[in-house]
C-alpha positions as semicolon CSV with decimal commas, in nm:
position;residue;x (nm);y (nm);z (nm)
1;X;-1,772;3,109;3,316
2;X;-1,843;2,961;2,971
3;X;-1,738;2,616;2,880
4;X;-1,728;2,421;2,555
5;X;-1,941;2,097;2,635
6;X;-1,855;1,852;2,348
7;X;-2,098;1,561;2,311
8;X;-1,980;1,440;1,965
9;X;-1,776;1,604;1,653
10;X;-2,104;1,786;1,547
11;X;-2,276;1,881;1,845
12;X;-2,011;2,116;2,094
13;X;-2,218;2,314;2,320
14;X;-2,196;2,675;2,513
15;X;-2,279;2,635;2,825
16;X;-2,214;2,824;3,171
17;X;-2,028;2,700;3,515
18;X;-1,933;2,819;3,798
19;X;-1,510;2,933;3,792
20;X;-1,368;2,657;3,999
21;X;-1,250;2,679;4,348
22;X;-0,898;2,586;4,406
23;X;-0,744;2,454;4,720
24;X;-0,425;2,449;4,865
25;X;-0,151;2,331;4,653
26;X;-0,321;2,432;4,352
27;X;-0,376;2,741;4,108
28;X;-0,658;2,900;3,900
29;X;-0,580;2,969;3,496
30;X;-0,772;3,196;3,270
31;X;-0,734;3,051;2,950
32;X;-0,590;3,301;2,616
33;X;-0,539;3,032;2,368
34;X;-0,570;2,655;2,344
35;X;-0,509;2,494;2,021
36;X;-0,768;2,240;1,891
37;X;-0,625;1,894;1,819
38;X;-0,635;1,651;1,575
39;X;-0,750;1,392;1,899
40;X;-1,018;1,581;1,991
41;X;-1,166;1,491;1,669
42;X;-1,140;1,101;1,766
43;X;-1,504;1,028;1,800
44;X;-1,509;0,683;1,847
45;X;-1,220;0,755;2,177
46;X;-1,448;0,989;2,361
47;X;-1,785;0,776;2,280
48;X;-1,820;0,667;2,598
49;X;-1,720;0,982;2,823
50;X;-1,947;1,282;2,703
51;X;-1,984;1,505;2,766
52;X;-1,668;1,656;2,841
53;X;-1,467;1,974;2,824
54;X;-1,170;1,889;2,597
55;X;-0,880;2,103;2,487
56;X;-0,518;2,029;2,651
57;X;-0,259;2,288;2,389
58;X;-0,355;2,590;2,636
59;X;-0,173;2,908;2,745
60;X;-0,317;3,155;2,978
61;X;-0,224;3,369;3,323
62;X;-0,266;3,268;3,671
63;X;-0,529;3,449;3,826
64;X;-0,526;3,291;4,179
65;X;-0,302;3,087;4,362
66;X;-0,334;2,820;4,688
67;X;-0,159;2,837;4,977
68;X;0,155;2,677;4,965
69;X;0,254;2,769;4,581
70;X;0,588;2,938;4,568
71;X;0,677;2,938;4,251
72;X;0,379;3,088;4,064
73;X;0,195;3,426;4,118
74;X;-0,059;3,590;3,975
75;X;-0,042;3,769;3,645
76;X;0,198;3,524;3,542
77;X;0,190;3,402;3,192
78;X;0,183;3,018;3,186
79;X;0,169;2,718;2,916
80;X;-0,020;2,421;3,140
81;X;-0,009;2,060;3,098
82;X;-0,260;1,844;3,151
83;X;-0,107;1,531;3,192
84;X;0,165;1,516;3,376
85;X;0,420;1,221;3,513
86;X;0,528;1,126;3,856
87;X;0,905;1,153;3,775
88;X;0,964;0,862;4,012
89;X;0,830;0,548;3,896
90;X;0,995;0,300;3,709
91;X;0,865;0,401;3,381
92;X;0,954;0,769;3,479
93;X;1,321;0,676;3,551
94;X;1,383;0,504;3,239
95;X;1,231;0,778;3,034
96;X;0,936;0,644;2,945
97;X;0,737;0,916;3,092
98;X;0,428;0,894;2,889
99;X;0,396;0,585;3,057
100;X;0,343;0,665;3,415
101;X;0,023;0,549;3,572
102;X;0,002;0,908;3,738
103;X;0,062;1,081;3,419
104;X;-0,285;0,893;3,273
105;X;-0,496;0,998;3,584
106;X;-0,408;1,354;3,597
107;X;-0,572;1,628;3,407
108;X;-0,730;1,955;3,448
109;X;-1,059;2,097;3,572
110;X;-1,273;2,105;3,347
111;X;-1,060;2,147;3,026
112;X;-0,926;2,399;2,760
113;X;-1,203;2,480;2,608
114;X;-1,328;2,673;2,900
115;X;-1,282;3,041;3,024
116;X;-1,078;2,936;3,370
117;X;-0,948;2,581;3,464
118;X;-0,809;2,502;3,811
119;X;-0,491;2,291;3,794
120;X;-0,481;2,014;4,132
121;X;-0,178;2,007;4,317
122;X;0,096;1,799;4,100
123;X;-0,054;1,955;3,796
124;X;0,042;2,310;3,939
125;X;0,373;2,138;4,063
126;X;0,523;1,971;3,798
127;X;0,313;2,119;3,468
128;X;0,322;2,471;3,442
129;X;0,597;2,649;3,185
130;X;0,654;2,995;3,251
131;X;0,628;3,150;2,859
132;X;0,901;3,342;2,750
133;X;0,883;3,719;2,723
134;X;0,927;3,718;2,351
135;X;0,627;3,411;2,283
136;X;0,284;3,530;2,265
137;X;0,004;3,285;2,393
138;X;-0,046;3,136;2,100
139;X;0,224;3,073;1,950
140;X;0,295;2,942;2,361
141;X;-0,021;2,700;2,276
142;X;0,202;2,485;2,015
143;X;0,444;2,389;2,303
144;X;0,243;2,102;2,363
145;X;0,205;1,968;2,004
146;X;0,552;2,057;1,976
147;X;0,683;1,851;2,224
148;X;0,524;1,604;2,113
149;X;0,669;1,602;1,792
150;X;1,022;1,670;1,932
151;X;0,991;1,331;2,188
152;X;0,907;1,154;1,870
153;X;1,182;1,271;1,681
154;X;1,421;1,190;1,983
155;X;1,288;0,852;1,975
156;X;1,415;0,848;1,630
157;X;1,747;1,016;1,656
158;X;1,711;1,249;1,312
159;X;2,023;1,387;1,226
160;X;2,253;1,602;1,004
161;X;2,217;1,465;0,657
162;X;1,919;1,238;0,711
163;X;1,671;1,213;0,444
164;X;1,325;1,194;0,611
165;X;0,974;1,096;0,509
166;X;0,689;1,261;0,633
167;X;0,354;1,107;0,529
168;X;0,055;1,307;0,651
169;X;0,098;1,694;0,643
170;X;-0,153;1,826;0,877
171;X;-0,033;2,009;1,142
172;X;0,162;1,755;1,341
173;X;0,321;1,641;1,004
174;X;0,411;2,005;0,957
175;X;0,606;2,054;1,240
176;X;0,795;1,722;1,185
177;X;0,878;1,874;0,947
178;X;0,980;2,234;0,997
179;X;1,182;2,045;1,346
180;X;1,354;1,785;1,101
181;X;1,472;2,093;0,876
182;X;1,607;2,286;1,199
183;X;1,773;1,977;1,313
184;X;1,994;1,913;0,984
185;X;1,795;1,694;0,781
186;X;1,942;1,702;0,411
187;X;1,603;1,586;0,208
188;X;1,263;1,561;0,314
189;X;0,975;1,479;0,140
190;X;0,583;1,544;0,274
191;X;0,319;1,321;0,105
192;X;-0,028;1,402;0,198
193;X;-0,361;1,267;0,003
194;X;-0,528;1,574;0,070
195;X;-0,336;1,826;-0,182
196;X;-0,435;2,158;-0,014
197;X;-0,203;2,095;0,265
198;X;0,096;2,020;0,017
199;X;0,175;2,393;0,002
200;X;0,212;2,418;0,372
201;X;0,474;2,167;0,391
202;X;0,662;2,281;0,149
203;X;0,621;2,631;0,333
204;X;0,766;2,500;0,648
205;X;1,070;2,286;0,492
206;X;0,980;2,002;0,255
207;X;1,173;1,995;-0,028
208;X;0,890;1,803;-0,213
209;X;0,541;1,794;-0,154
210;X;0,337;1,552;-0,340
211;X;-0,036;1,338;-0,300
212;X;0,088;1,025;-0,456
213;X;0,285;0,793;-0,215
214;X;0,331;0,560;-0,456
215;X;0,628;0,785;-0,635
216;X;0,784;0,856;-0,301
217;X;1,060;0,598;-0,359
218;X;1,115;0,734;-0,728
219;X;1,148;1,093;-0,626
220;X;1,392;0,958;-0,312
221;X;1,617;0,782;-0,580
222;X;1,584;1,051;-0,809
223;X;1,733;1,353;-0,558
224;X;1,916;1,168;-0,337
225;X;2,017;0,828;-0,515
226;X;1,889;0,653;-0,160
227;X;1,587;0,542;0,003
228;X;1,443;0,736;0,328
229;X;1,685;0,734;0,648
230;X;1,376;0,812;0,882
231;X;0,980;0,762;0,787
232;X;0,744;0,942;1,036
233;X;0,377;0,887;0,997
234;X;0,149;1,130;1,096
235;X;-0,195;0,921;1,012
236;X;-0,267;0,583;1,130
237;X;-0,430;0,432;0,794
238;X;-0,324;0,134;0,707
239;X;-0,263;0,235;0,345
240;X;-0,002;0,500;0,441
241;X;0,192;0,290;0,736
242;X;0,204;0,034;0,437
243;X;0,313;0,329;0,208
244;X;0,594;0,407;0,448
245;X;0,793;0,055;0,508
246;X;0,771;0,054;0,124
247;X;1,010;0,398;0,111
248;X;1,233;0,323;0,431
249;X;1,570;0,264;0,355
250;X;1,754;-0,063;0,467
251;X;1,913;0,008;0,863
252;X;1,629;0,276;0,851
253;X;1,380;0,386;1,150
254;X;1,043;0,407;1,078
255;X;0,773;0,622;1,364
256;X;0,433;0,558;1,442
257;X;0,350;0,882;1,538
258;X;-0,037;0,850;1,527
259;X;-0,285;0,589;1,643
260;X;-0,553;0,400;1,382
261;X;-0,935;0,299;1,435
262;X;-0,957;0,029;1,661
263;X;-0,881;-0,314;1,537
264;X;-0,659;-0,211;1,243
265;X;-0,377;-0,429;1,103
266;X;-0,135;-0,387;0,890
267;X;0,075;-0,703;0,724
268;X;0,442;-0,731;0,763
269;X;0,673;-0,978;0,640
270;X;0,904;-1,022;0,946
271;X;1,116;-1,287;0,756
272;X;1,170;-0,985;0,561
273;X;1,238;-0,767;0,839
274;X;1,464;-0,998;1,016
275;X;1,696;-1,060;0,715
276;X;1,706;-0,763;0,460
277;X;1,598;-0,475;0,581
278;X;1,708;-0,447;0,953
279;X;1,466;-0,170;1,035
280;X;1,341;-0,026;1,354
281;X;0,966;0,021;1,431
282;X;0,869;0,257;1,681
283;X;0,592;0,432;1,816
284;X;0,568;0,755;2,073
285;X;0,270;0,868;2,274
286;X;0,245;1,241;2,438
287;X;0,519;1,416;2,556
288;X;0,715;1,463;2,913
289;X;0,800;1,804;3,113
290;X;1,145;1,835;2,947
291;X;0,952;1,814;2,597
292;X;0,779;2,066;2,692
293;X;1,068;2,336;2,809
294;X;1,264;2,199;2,476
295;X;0,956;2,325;2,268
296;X;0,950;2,690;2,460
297;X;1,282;2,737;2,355
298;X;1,259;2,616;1,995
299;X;0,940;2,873;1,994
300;X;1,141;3,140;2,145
301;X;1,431;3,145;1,954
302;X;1,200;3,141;1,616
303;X;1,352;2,793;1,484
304;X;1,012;2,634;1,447
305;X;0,800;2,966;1,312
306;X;0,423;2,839;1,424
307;X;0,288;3,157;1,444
308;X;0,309;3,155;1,087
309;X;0,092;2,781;1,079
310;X;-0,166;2,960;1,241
311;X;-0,458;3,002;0,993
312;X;-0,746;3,075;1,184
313;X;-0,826;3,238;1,586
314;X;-1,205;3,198;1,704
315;X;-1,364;3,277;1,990
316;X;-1,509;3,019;2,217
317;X;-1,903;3,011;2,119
318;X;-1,703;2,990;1,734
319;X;-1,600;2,661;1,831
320;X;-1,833;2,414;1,635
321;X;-1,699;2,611;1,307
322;X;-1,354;2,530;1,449
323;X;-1,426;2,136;1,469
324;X;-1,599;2,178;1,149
325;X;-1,300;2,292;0,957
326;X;-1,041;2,116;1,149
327;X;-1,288;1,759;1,016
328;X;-1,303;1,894;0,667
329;X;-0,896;1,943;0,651
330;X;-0,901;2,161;0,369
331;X;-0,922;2,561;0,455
332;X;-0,719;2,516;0,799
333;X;-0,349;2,433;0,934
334;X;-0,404;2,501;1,262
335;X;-0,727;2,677;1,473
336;X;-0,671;2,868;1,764
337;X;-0,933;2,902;2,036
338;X;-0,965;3,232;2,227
339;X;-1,216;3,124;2,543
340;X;-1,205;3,475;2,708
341;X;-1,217;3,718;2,358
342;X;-1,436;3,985;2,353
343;X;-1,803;3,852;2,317
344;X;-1,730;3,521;2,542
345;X;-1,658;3,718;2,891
């Protein structure tokens, strides 16, 4: 089969392996789309494992399953995590999921980017989605990202009438945005620095899209006669997670929804904190099995239209162009790998 061996951001190579052999317990997945990431793109995060086969927002169909698996068959269409939690530990039972030690040593073999991947035993267990009839693969490869976004905004708690800040409006910051407008939100604004992405959220439910985030707080007082209810930040600069405590409301809640570089700070006055503003700081990381069914059925029932924030499909030896555009940030919204189109077989 043929793999996508990525070394660094510039230099993702075709190469071939043999399909891997599963064992008992387990199952064997050809791979139909997986989604490239805004993570994969973290350089400096995979410096010291390469090469490696990355890609984890994958749909595909079982082609082969172990002895002992019940509840899968092949020919089945599947959405496959790649981390996946215990459901038992302590972090598990209080619902801190993306916490569990197992959940940070599982994965898949080899990865996404790859024509098959065998899933081991609890992966095959506890992280495979059946896709619903109506959901093609890829719009079944934005469950992940999705549920993501949804266990962020359940952190949160956005509700009817909220106004919401969304600063960042790549493709996570998107669908924060097009969930916050299916889940009641009365104003949102999207504030991105890159201004060909300002379109797109207004597309998928902001009410205003702008580059500055220095007028945020005007255009909040201006529409609304308030400040923000709920700030979600979808980059980890410093300038923008400053940027957002300056347009968060008193009482408000404020999400960290993406990590920085290493080593970077950002200065808070807790005095303030403590006295005026009474705000909640929060941060979520990845996303837990009921995430996951929450997004299928969001996808299914067309609330959250990603098909739509698709903007381009490659095949698999098309896959350097894909990191290429997804790093520049200004022709894409969201690249879909095929691994097994015509031309890769």
């Amino acid at each position: 089969m043929l793999i996508a061996n990525y070394y660094s951001n510039t230099d993702i190579r075709i190469e071939d392996r043999p399909v891997p052999q599963i064992h008992a317990g387990e199952c064997l997945i050809k791979i139909l789309a997986s989604g490239i990431c805004g993570s994969d793109l973290m350089e400096w995060y995979r410096r010291d494992s390469v090469p490696l086969v990355l890609g984890h927002e994958t749909a595909g169909e079982v082609i082969e399953v172990g002895n002992g698996v019940n509840h899968l068959k092949p020919g089945d269409r599947v959405v496959v995590s790649h981390h996946v939690p215990c459901l038992e530990c302590r972090y598990c039972q209080r619902g801190h999921e993306t916490m569990c030690k197992t959940l940070h040593s599982t994965t898949y073999d080899p990865g996404g980017f790859s024509q098959y991947v065998r899933l081991p035993e609890i992966n095959t267990r506890l992280g495979v989605f059946h896709i619903p009839k109506n959901v093609t693969y890829e719009e079944a490869s934005f469950a992940e990202p999705l549920a993501c976004v949804i266990r962020g905004q359940d952190r949160v708690g956005i509700q009817k009438g909220d106004a919401v800040v969304v600063i960042g409006s790549g493709i996570s910051g998107v669908l924060h945005i097009a969930l916050a407008r299916a889940r009641g939100a009365e104003f949102i604004i999207a504030c991105d620095i890159n201004e060909t992405r300002l379109p797109w959220a207004a597309k998928f439910g902001a009410d205003v899209a702008i580059k500055d985030a220095s007028s945020i707080s005007g255009k909040l007082l201006d529409n609304i006669g308030r400040m923000a209810d709920i700030v979600i930040l979808t980059t980890g600069h410093p300038d923008a997670v400053q940027a957002g405590f300056e347009t968060a409301a008193d009482g408000s809640t404020i999400l960290l929804f993406a990590p920085s570089d290493p080593n970077t700070t950002v200065q808070i006055d807790i005095n303030k904190l403590f006295f005026k503003h009474d705000r909640t700081v929060t941060t979520t990381y990845a996303n837990s099995p009921n995430d996951l069914k929450e997004a299928l059925s969001l996808i299914a029932e067309k609330k959250i239209p990603v098909a739509d924030m698709i903007t381009h499909r490659i095949a698999l030896d098309e896959i350097q162009y894909g990191f290429d555009l997804v790093q520049n940030g200004l022709e894409s919204l969201k690249v879909i790998v095929e691994p097994n189109r015509n031309g890769t077989n």
